[in-house]
Amino acid sequence: MDTNQLLKKKRFIAIICTGLIIACFFSTAAFCQSEHVNPWAPAELGELPPVASITNGVWLKGELHVHSRHSKESSNNPVKKIIAFSKSVGMDYICITDHDNHVNGDVAHNTWADPEFKSDSLLLLYGAEWTTTRGHGNVFSARPYDHQRLYDVRDQRDVVVGAIKKELGIHLSANHPSGKDHFGYSYDMVNSIEVWNSAVWSKNANAIMIWDDMLSSGRKLTGRGGSDAHHGEPIPPEQETKNTYQAKANYVGTPTTWVFATERTAQAVVDALTNGRVSISANPFGPRVEFYADLNDDGKMDMMMGDNVKSTGKPVKFRVQLTGKITAGSVYTIKVIKDGNKFGTFKIDGQTAVIEFTDTPITIGRTYYRIEVEGPPTAYPQVPGSMALSGNMVGLSNPIYFNFDPNF
Ligand SMILES: [Zn+2]
Ligand SMILES: [Zn+2]
């Protein structure tokens, strides 16, 4: 064999080998493809729990994040003042959430043991701000619980924290999730997320982004508000502090979280929060956005925000309405968000305060819709500086869900 023939033979063998390798690769790929079944792929869900009554209940408004004198950096804000103010602006419930690290986890012998921690008309939730190296979260409970255990476990792995949370039977909520003290834990162990922290609406954009990410990935997570107010108006002989100015711009009710509760009890408030029958308004006097859906085109609404049903493949009629004080002649912009993306924009005027739209959620896989409302601010004379900070942001609904797996 001369050199030329040898080269030709080598080239021939190389081509054959390459061909074999490619053929082998494709056949393996084809083999893998046909054998692989993703056990997590969207599939038809079994029966979902029935939707609760959308009429037997009461809308209650409240504040879910406020600090009293039991938080070290708070000023002029004793429990008595917070309760009196809350009643004066018509709140139905509040949760005083002092920093647990300021009392080494012992909120039971501080905030809750304060002789002023009582009210004959306002529902008082038991809670605290879980203040940890990895971020902040609020606990909401209808009754006292062993907060010390949650404080003690704060630096453990999420699987350990989650187990303790479950044992305590509490509602845990991620606070200001993208701020300086972001929420650095798994969202799998929380029931809600603070998507509207303080009167300064503009700083919440990243919290909304995180919320949409969690919803889009299958987590049925309630969005809620909280003023995070630390400072009260001094009543003599109390003295002004360098932070007193905040009391005029951010205090109880900026924003206000509304819940559709089955009854006027602390437990019903916590349950409504967990179930997502929740709407947030810029202040206690602003209009509340309500969001409903008619599943069978009989003109009667069948579900509201927070509710989850199986999609039938038929079109669903949605209704958005503003309830409360609406100035005649004012125009509000209703933004519909579907699966984290803008779906449509509508205008509501003070005359009707209702809009409807139709869409068909997919039959296999999840869909959610939620509402944002912009428009003229409503006066809140007790916290006059809050209007400028909230700008045009009027209200936020929780989602209406389709095909969300309750066992996710
Ligand atoms: Zn905080
Ligand atoms: Zn706080």
mmCIF file of N, CA and C and ligand atoms in Angstrom, residues 65 99 129 136 176 228, ligand 1:
data_model
loop_
_atom_site.group_PDB
_atom_site.id
_atom_site.type_symbol
_atom_site.label_atom_id
_atom_site.label_comp_id
_atom_site.label_asym_id
_atom_site.label_seq_id
_atom_site.Cartn_x
_atom_site.Cartn_y
_atom_site.Cartn_z
ATOM 1 N N HIS A 65 -48.671 45.318 60.375
ATOM 2 C CA HIS A 65 -47.241 45.507 60.649
ATOM 3 C C HIS A 65 -47.027 46.869 61.309
ATOM 4 N N HIS A 99 -40.246 43.793 67.163
ATOM 5 C CA HIS A 99 -39.054 42.992 66.832
ATOM 6 C C HIS A 99 -38.764 42.004 67.961
ATOM 7 N N GLU A 129 -42.505 40.508 64.914
ATOM 8 C CA GLU A 129 -41.648 40.491 63.725
ATOM 9 C C GLU A 129 -40.448 39.610 64.032
ATOM 10 N N HIS A 136 -36.648 39.289 57.673
ATOM 11 C CA HIS A 136 -37.749 39.519 58.607
ATOM 12 C C HIS A 136 -39.041 38.864 58.119
ATOM 13 N N HIS A 176 -41.252 42.840 53.771
ATOM 14 C CA HIS A 176 -40.423 43.634 52.850
ATOM 15 C C HIS A 176 -39.356 42.745 52.178
ATOM 16 N N ASP A 228 -45.523 49.122 58.719
ATOM 17 C CA ASP A 228 -44.201 49.053 59.349
ATOM 18 C C ASP A 228 -43.909 50.346 60.128
HETATM 19 ZN ZN ZN B 1 -38.567 44.500 59.203
#
